[in-house]
Structures are given as structure tokens and as C-alpha cells.
PDB file of C-alpha atoms and ligand atoms in Angstrom:
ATOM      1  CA  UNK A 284     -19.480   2.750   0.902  1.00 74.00           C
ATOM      2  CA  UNK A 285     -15.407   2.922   2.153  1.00 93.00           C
ATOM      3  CA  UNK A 286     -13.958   5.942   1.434  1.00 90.00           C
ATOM      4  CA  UNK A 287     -10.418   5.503   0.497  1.00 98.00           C
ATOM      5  CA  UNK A 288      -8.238   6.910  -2.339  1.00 98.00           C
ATOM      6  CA  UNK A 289      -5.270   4.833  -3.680  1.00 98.00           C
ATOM      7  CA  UNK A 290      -4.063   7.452  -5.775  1.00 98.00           C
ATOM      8  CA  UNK A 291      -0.642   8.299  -3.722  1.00 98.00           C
ATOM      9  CA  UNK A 292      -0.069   4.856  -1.657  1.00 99.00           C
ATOM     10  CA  UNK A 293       2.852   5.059   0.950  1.00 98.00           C
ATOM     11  CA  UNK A 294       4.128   2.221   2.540  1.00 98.00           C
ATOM     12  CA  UNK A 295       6.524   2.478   5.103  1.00 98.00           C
ATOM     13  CA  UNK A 296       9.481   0.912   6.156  1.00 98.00           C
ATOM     14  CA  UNK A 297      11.188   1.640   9.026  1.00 98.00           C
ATOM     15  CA  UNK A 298      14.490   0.552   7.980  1.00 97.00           C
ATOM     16  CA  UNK A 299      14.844   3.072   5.122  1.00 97.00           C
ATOM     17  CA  UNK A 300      12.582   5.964   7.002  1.00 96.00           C
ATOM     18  CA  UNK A 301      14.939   5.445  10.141  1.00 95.00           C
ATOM     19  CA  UNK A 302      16.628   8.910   9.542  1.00 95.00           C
ATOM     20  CA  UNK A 303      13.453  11.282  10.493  1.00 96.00           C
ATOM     21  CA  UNK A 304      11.039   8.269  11.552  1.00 97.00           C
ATOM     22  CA  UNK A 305       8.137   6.619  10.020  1.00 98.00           C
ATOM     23  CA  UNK A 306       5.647   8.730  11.749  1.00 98.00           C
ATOM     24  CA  UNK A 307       7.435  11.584  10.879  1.00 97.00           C
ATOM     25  CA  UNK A 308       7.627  10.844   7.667  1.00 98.00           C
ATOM     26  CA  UNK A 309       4.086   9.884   6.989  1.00 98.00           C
ATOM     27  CA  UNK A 310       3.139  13.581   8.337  1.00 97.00           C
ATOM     28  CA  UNK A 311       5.215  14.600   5.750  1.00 98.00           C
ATOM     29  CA  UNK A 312       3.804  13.016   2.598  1.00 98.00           C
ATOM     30  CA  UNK A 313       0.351  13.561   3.499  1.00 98.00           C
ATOM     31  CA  UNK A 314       1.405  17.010   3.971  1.00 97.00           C
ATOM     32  CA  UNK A 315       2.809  16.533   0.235  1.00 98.00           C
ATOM     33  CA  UNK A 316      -0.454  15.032  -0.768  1.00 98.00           C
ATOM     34  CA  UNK A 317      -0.213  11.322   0.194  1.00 98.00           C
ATOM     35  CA  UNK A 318      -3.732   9.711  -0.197  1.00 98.00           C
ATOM     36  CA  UNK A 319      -3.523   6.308   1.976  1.00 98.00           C
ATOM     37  CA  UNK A 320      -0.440   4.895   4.215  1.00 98.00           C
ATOM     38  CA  UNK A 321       0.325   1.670   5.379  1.00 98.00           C
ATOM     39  CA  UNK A 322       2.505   0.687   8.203  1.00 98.00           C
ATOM     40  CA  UNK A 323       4.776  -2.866   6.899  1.00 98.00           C
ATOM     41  CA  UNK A 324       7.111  -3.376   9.472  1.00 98.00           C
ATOM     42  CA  UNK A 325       8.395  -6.689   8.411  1.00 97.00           C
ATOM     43  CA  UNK A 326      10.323  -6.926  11.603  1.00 96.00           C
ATOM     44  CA  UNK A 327       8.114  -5.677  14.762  1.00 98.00           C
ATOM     45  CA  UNK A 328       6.038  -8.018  16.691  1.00 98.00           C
ATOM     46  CA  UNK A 329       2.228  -7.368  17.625  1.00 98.00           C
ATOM     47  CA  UNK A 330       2.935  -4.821  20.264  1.00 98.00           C
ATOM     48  CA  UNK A 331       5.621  -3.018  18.776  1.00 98.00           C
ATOM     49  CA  UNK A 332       3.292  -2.515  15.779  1.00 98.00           C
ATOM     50  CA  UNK A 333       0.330  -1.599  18.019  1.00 98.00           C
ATOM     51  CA  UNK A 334       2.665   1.099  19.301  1.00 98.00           C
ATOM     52  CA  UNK A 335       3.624   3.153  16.296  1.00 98.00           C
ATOM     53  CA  UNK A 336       0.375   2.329  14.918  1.00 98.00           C
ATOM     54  CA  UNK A 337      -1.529   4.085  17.469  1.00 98.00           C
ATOM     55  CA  UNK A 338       1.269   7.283  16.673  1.00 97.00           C
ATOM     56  CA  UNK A 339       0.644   7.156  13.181  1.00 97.00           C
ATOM     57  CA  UNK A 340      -3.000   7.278  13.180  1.00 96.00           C
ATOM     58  CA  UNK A 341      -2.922   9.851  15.733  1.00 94.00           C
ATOM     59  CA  UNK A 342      -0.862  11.893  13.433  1.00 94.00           C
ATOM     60  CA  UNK A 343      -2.957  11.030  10.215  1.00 91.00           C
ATOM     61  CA  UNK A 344      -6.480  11.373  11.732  1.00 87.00           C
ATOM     62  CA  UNK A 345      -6.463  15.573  10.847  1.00 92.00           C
ATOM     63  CA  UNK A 346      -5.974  15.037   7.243  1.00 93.00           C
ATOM     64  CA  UNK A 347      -8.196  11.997   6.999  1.00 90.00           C
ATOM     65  CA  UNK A 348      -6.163   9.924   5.432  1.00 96.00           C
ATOM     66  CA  UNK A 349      -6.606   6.147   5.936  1.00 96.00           C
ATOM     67  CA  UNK A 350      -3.818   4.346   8.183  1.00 98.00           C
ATOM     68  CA  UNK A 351      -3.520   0.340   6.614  1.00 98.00           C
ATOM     69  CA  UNK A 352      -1.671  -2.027   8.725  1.00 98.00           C
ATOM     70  CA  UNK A 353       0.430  -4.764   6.581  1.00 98.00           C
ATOM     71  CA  UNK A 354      -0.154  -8.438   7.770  1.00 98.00           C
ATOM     72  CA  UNK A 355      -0.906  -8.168  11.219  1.00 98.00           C
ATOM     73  CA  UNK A 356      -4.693  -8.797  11.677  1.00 98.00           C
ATOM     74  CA  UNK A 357      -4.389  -8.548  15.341  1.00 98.00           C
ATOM     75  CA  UNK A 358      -2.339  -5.367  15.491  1.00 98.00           C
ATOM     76  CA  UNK A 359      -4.593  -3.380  12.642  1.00 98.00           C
ATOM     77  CA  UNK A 360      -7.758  -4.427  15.300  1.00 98.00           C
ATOM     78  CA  UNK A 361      -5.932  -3.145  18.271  1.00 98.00           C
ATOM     79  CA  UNK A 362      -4.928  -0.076  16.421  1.00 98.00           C
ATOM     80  CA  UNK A 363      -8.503   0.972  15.068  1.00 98.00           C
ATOM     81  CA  UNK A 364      -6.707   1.090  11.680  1.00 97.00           C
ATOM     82  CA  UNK A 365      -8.623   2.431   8.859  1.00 97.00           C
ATOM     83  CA  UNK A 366      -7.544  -1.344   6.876  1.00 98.00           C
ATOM     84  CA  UNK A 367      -5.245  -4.306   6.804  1.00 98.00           C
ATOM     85  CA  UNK A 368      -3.312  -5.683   4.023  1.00 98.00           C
ATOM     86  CA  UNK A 369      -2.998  -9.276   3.384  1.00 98.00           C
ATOM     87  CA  UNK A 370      -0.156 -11.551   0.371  1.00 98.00           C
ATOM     88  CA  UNK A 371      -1.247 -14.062  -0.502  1.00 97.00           C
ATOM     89  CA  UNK A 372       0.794 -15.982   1.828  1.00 96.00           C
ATOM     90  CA  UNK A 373       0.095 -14.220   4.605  1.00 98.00           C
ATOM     91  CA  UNK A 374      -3.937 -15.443   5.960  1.00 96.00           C
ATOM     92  CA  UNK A 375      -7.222 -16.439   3.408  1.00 97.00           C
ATOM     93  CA  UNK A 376      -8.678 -13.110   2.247  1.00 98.00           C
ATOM     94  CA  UNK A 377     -12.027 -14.773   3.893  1.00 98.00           C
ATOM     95  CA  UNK A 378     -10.339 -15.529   7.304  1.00 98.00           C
ATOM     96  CA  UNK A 379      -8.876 -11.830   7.584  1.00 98.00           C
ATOM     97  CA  UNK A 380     -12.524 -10.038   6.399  1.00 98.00           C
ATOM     98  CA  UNK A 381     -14.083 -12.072   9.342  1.00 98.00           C
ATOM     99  CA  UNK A 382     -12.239 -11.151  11.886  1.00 98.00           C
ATOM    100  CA  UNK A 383     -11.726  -7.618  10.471  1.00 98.00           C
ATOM    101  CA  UNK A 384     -15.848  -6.861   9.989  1.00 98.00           C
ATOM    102  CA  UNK A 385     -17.828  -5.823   7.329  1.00 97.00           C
ATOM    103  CA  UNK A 386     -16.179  -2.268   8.018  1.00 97.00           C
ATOM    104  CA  UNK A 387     -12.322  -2.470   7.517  1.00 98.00           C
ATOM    105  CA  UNK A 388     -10.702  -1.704   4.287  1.00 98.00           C
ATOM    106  CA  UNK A 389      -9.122  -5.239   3.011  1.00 98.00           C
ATOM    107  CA  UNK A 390      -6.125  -5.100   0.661  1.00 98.00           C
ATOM    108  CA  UNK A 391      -4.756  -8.329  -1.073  1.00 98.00           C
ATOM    109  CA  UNK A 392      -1.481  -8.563  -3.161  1.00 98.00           C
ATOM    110  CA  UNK A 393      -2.547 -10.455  -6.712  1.00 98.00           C
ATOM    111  CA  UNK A 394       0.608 -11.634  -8.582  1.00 96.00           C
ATOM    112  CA  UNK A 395      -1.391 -13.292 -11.580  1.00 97.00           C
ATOM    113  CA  UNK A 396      -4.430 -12.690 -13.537  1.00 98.00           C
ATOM    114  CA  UNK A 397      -5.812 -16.148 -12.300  1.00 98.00           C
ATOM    115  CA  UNK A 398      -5.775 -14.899  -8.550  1.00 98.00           C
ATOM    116  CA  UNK A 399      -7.228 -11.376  -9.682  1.00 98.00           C
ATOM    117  CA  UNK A 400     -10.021 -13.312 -11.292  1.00 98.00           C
ATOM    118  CA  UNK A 401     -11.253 -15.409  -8.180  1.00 98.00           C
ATOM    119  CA  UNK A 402     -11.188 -12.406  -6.049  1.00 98.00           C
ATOM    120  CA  UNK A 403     -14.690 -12.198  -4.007  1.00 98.00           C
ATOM    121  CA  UNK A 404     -15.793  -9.093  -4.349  1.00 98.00           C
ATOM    122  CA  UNK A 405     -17.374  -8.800  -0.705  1.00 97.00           C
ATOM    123  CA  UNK A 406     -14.300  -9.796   0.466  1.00 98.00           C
ATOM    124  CA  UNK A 407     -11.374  -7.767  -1.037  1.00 98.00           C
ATOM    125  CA  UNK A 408     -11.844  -3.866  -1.394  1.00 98.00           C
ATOM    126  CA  UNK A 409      -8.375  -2.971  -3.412  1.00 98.00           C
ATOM    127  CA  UNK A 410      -5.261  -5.024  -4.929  1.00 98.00           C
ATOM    128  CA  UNK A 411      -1.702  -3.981  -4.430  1.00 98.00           C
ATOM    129  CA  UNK A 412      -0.606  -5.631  -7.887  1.00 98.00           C
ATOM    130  CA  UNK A 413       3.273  -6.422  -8.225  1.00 96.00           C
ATOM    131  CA  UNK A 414       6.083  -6.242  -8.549  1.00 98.00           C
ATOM    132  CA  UNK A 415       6.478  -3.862 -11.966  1.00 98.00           C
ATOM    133  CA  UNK A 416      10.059  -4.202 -11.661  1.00 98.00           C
ATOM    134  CA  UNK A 417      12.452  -5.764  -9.418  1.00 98.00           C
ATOM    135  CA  UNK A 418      13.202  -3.701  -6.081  1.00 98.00           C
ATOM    136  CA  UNK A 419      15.952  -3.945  -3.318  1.00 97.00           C
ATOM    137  CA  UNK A 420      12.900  -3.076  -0.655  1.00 97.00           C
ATOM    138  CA  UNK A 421      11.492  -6.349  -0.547  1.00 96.00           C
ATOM    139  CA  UNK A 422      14.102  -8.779  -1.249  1.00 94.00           C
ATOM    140  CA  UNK A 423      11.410 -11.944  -1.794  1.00 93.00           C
ATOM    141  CA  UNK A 424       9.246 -10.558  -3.947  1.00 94.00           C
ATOM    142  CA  UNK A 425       8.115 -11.948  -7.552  1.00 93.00           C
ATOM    143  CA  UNK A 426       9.445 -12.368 -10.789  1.00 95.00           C
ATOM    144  CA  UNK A 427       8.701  -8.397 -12.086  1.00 98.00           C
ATOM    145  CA  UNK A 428       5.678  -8.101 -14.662  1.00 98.00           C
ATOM    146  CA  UNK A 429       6.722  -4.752 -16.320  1.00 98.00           C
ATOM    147  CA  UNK A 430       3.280  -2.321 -17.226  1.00 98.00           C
ATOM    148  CA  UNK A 431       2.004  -5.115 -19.841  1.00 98.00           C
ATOM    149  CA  UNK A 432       1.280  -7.516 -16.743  1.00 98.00           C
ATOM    150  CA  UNK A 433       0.162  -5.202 -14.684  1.00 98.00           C
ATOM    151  CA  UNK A 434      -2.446  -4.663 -17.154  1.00 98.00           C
ATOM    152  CA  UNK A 435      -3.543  -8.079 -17.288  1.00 98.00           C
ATOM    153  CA  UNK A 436      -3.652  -8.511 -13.995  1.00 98.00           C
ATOM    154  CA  UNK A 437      -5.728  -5.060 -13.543  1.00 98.00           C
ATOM    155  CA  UNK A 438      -8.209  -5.861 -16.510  1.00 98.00           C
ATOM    156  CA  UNK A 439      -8.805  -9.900 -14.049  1.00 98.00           C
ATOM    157  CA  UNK A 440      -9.527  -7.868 -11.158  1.00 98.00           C
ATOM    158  CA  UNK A 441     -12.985  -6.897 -10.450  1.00 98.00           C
ATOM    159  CA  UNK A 442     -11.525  -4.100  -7.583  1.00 98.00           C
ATOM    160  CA  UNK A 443      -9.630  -0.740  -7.626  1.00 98.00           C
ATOM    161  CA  UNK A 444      -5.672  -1.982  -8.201  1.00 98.00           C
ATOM    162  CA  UNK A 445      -2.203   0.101  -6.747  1.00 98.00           C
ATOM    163  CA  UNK A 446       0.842  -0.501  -8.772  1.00 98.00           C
ATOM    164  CA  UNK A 447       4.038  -1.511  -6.935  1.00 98.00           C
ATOM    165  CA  UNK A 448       7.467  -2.477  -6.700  1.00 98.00           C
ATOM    166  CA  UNK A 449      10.217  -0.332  -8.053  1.00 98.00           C
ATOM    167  CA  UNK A 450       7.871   2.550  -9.182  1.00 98.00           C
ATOM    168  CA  UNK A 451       8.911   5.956  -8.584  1.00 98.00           C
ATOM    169  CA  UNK A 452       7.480   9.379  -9.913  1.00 98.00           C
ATOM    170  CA  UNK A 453       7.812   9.329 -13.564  1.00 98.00           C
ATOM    171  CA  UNK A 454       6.140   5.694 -13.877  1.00 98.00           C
ATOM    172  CA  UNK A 455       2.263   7.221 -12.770  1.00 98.00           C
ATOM    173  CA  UNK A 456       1.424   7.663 -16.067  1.00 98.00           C
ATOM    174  CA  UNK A 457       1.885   4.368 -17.275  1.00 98.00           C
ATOM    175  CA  UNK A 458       0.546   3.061 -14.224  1.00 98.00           C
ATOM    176  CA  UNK A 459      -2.528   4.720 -14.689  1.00 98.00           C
ATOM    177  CA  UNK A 460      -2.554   3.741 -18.312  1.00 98.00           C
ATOM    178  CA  UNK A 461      -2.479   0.217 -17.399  1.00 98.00           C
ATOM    179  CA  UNK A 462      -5.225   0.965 -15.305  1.00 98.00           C
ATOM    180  CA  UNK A 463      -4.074   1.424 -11.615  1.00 98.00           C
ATOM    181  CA  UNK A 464      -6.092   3.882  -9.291  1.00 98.00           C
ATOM    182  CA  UNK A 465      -2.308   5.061  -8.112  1.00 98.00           C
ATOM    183  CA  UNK A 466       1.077   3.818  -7.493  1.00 98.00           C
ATOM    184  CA  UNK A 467       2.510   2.411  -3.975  1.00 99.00           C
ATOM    185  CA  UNK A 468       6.309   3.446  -3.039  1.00 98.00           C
ATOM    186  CA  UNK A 469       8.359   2.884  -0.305  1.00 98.00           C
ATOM    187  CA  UNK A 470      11.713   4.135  -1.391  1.00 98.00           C
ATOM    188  CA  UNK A 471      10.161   7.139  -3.342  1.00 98.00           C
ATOM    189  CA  UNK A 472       9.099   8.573  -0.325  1.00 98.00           C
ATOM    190  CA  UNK A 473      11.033   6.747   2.812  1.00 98.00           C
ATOM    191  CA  UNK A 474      14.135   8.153   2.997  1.00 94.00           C
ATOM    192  CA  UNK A 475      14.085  10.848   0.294  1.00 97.00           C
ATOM    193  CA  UNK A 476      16.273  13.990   1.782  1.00 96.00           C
ATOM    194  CA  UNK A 477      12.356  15.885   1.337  1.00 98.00           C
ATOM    195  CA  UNK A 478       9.845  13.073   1.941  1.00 98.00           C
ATOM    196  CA  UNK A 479       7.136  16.024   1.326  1.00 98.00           C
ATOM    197  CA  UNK A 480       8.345  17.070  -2.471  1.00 98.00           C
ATOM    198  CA  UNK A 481       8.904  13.086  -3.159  1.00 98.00           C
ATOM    199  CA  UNK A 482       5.124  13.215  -2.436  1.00 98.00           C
ATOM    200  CA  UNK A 483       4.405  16.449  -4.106  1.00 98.00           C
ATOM    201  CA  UNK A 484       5.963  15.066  -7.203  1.00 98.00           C
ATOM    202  CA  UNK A 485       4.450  11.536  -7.489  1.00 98.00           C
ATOM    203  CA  UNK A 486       0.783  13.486  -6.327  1.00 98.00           C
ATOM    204  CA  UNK A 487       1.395  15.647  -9.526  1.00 98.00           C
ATOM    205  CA  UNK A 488       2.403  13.420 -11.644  1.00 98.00           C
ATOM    206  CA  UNK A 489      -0.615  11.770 -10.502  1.00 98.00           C
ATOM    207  CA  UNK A 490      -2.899  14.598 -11.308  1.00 98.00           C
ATOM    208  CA  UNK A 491      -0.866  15.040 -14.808  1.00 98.00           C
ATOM    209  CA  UNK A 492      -1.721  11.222 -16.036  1.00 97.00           C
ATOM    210  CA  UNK A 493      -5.098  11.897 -15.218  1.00 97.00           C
ATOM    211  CA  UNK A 494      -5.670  15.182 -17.205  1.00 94.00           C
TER     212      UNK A 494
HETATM  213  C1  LIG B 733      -0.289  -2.048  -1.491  1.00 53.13           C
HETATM  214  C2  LIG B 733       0.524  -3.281  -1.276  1.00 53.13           C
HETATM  215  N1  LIG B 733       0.639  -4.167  -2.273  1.00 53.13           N
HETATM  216  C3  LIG B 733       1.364  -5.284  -2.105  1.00 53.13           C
HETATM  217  C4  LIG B 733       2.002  -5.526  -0.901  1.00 53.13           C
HETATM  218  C5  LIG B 733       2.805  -6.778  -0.682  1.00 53.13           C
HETATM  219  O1  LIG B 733       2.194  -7.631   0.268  1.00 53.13           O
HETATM  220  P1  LIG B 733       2.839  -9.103   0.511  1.00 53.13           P
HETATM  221  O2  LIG B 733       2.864  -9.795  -0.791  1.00 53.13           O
HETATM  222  O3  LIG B 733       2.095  -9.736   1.611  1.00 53.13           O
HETATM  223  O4  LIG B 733       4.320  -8.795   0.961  1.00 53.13           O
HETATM  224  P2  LIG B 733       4.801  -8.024   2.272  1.00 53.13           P
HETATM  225  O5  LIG B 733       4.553  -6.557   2.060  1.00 53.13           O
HETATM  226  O6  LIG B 733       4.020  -8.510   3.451  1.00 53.13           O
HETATM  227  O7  LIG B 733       6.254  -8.330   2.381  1.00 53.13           O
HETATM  228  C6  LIG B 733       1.854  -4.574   0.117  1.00 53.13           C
HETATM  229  N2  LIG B 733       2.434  -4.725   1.324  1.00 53.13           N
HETATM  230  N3  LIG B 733       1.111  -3.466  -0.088  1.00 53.13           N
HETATM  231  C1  3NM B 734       5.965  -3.991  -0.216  1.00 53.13           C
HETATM  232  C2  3NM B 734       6.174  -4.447  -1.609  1.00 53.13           C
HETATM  233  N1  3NM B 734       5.328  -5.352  -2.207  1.00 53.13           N
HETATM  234  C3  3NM B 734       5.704  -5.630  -3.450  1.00 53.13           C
HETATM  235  C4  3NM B 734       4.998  -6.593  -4.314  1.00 53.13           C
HETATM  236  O1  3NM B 734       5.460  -6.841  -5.428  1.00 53.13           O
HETATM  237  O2  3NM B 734       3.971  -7.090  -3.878  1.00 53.13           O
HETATM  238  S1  3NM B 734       7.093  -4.818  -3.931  1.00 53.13           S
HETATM  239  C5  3NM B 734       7.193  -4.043  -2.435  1.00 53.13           C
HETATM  240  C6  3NM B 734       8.263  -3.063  -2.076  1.00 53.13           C
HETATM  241  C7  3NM B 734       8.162  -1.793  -2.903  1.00 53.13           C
HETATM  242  O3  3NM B 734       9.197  -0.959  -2.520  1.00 53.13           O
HETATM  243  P1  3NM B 734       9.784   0.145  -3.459  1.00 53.13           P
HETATM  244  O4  3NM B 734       8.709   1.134  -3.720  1.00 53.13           O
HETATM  245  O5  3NM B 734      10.911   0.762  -2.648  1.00 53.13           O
HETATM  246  O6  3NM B 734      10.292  -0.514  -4.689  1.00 53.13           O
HETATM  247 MG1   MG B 735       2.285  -9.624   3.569  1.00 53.13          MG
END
């Protein structure tokens, strides 16, 4: 059984967490209650990634909080990350879980109900389902499905689901009432003057949804 908790997703970016650093940062929100982080450096090649990767899961490793690695299949292997996250352009769910192993947490982006539906459960452990609404951070992203798609897509998928894309504090409890284990940010946390009370609030609003 893989123990992970998508409740309080960060993703970083190093672009917008360049101030005080994406490792830096990440120590931050899992200080402020960040369940799961994933590295997406959109930019780095395989060593550069292997590099801060290694950093970050050195800093995470106390808290036990799962380090993903975004696209790179190589890198995430070479980092002993916790996971890897794959689009849908990006490498065959199927491809990535065999040359991850049986053990690796595997997240795929799902844009539709009819990709939710044919995911393989022994394949795919979570979906990052997105965008809910537009967002600067990743200019090529989808046409934005609002909360009513996002629960479509969640009710097709047969694993745990993270909200993303333009979601900040105040949208967890719709999130979770559309049926999301938790909500992904980039911008809610990277680059926030307090990265750690960005976290603090999304983890409570969080907990408040769920009471
Ligand atoms: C949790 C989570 N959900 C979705 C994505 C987006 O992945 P992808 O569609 O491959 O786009 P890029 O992030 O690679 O630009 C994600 N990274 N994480
Ligand atoms: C990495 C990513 N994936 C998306 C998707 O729709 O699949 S949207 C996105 C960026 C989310 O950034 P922010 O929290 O700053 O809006
Ligand atoms: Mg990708």
C-alpha cells in the first residue's frame, strides 16, 4: 500500500520561487503543513534536475513527505524520488510504471472524463485533474473546466484526484466538494512573501472543508 496524502499538493517552479529558492521554499510549506511536493522545472535538463532533486529530498526526508518529480522518468530514478508525474503528452502511463517499478508513486494529468475512465488502475496511483481556471503559470495548458468538470472528471476516475490550475486557498472547499483528495498550487505557495502561512492557510482550509 503507497502512503501518500494529496491533501496540500505543492508544485514548484523555480521561476516564481527564485526569490528564497525552491528548496527553501518547499521546507517552508511542509513546515506550514504541505502534504506532497513535486519538483516541475519545465526548463532544467536531466542533471540539473537530478541536482536539486537530490536537495529537496534531502530536505523533505524528516517530515516524510513524498518528493514527485514532473516528467523526467530518468531524473525521478536517479533521484530516489518518492513518484513521477506524467501529461498526457509527456510518455504512456504503461511505459513510465515499467521503468519506474511496482514501487513508485505514478501521477497522470486527465483533462476529460473519457481519459479518467480508461485509466488502469495498476498503473496510475493519483490524477492531477485540470485546469479549474485559466492560470499565467503554465501558459499551454487547457481550456479551464470550472468545479462542474472537475467533478466529472473526478466521478470517471477510478483513483484519488488533486485539483489544479488557478486554485488558491479559498477554492478547497469546492474542490473537495467536487471530490478532490486536495488542491495543487504553484503560485499560492511559490513566491508568496510567507510561503509557510500560504501553506498554513490552504492546510486549514483543507481541514475546514473536511469538517
Ligand atoms: C499534480 C499535477 N497535475 C497536473 C500536472 C500537469 O502535468 P502536464 O499536463 O504534463 O503539464 P506540465 O506540468 O508538465 O507542464 C502536474 N504537473 N501536476
Ligand atoms: C502545473 C499545472 N498543470 C496544470 C493543468 O491544468 O494540468 S495547471 C498548472 C499550473 C498551476 O499553477 P497555479 O497554481 O499557479 O495556477
Ligand atoms: Mg508534463
Amino acid at each position: 500500500m503507497k502512503n501518500f496524502d494529496l491533501s496540500v499538493y505543492l508544485v514548484l517552479d523555480p521561476d516564481l520561487c527564485r526569490e528564497i529558492g525552491m528548496v527553501e521554499t518547499a521546507r517552508l510549506a511542509v513546515e506550514g503543513g504541505a502534504t506532497i511536493v513535486q519538483l516541475r522545472d519545465k526548463h532544467a535538463d536531466t542533471a540539473q534536475i537530478i541536482e536539486t532533486g537530490r536537495a529537496l529530498k534531502a530536505a523533505l526526508a524528516g517530515a516524510r513527505v513524498p518528493l514527485i518529480v514532473n516528467d523526467d522518468v530518468e531524473a525521478a530514478i536517479a533521484i530516489g524520488a518518492a513518484g513521477l508525474h506524467v501529461g498526457q503528452s509527456d510518455m504512456v502511463a504503461a511505459i513510465a510504471r515499467e521503468r519506474i517499478g511496482r514501487d513508485m508513486i505514478l501521477g497522470l494529468s486527465v483533462e476529460t472524463e473519457e481519459l479518467a475512465q480508461r485509466i488502469d488502475t495498476s498503473v496510475v496511483d493519483y490524477v492531477g485533474i485540470g485546469p479549474v481556471f485559466a492560470t499565467v503559470t503554465k501558459p499551454d495548458h487547457k481550456q479551464p473546466i470550472g468545479f462542474d468538470g472537475l467533478a466529472r472528471i473526478v466521478a470517471a476516475a477510478p483513483v484519488p484526484a488533486v485539483a489544479i490550475g488557478g486554485i488558491k486557498a479559498e477554492h478547497a472547499g469546492p474542490a473537495l466538494a467536487a471530490g478532490a483528495r486536495g488542491i495543487a498550487v504553484v503560485s499560492a505557495i511559490c513566491g508568496q512573501p510567507d510561503p509557510k502561512a500560504a501553506t498554513r492557510r490552504i492546510a486549514e482550509e483543507i481541514e475546514r472543508a473536511r469538517a
